[in-house]
Every structure is written in structure tokens, then in C-alpha cells.
PDB file of C-alpha atoms in Angstrom:
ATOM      1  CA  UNK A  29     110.625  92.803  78.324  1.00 58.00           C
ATOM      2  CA  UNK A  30     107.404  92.795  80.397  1.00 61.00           C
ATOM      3  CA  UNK A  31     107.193  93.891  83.883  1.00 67.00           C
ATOM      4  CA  UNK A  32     106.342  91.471  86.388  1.00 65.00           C
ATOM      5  CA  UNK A  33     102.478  91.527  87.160  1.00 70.00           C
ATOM      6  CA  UNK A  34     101.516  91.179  91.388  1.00 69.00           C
ATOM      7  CA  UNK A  35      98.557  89.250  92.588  1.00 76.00           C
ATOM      8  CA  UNK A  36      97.871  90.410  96.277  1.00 75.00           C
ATOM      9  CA  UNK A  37      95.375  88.893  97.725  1.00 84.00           C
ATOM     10  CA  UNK A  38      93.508  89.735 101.004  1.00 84.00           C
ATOM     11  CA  UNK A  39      95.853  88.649 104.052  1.00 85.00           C
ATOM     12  CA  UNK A  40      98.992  88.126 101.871  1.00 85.00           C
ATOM     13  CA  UNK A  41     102.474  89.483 102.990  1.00 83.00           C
ATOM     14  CA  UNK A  42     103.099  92.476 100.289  1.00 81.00           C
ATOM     15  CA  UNK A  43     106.181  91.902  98.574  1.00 84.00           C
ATOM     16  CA  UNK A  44     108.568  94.670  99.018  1.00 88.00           C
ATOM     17  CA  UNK A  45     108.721  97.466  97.191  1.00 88.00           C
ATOM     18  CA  UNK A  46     110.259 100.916  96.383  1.00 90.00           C
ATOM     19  CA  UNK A  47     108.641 103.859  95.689  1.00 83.00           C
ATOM     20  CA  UNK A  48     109.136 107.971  95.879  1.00 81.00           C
ATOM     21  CA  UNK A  49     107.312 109.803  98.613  1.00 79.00           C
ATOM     22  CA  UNK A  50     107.398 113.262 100.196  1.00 68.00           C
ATOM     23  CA  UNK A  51     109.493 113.505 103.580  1.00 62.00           C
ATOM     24  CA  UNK A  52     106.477 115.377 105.043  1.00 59.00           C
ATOM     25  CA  UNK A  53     103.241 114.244 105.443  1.00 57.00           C
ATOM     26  CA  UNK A  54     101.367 117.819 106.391  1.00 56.00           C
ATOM     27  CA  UNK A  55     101.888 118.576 102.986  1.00 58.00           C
ATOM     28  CA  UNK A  56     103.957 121.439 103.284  1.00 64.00           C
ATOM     29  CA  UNK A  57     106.381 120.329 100.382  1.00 63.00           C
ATOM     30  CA  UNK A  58     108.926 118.259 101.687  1.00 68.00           C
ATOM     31  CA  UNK A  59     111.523 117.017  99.659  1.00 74.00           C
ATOM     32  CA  UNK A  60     110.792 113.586  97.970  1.00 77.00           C
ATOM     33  CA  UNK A  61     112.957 110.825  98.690  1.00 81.00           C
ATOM     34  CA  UNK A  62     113.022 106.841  97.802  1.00 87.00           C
ATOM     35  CA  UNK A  63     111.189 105.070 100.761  1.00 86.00           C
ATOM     36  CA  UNK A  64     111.430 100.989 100.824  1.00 91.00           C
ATOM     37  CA  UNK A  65     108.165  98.672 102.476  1.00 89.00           C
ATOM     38  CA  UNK A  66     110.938  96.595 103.834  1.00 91.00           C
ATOM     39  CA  UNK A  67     112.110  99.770 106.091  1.00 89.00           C
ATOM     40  CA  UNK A  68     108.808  99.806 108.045  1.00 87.00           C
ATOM     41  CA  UNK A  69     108.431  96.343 108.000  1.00 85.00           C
ATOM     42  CA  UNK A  70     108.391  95.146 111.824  1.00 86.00           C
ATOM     43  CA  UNK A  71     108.549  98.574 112.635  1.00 87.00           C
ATOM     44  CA  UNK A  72     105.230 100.682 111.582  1.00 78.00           C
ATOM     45  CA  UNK A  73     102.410  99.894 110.893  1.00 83.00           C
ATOM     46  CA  UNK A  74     101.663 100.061 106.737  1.00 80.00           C
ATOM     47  CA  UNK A  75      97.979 100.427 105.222  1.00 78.00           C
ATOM     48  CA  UNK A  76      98.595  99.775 101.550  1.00 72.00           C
ATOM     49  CA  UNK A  77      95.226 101.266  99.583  1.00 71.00           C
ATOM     50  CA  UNK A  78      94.700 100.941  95.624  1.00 67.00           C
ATOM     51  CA  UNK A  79      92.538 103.810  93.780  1.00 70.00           C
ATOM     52  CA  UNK A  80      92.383 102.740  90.166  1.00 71.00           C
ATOM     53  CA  UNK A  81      92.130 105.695  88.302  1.00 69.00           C
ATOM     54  CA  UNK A  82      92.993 108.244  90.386  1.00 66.00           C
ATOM     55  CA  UNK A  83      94.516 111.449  89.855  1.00 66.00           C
ATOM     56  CA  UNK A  84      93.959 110.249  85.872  1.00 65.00           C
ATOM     57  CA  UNK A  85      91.664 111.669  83.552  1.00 68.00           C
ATOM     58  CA  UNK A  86      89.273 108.538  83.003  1.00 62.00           C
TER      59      UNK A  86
END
């Protein structure tokens, strides 16, 4: 079965998501652990930034 494909367009609410991230962000290796959008949300601020390609080989 296909995943589910996203359209986000400029000014839309992101849907929420999950996602693994490091515990530390001064990148001193930190254990990873599940973070959810919808634990920030109302809370933090959240800058969600797209780099297609990166980190790959293209």
C-alpha cells in the first residue's frame, strides 16, 4: 500500500507528525528519542525547512 503523499503549502497548518531526533542540540551525541510536532504545538515556536537531496549522494 502507498504512503500518503502531503501537499504543504505556504501558510498551511503542518499536519502532525513523528519523527526521531537527538535530545541535544550542541551536538554532543545525545541520545535519540521520538519527538511529536503536536508536543510543541502552542508551546515553541517550530521552523519546518525541506533540503531535497541532502545528506544523499545526488
Amino acid at each position: 500500500m502507498a504512503k500518503a503523499i502531503w501537499k504543504v503549502e505556504v501558510g498551511d497548518e503542518a499536519p502532525d507528525f513523528e519523527l526521531m531526533a537527538t535530545g541535544d542540540t550542541a551536538g554532543k551525541g545525545a541520545a535519540r528519542r521520538k519527538v511529536k510536532l503536536s508536543e510543541y504545538r502552542g508551546k515553541k515556536n517550530v521552523v519546518l525547512a525541506f533540503y531535497p537531496a541532502a545528506f544523499t549522494p545526488v
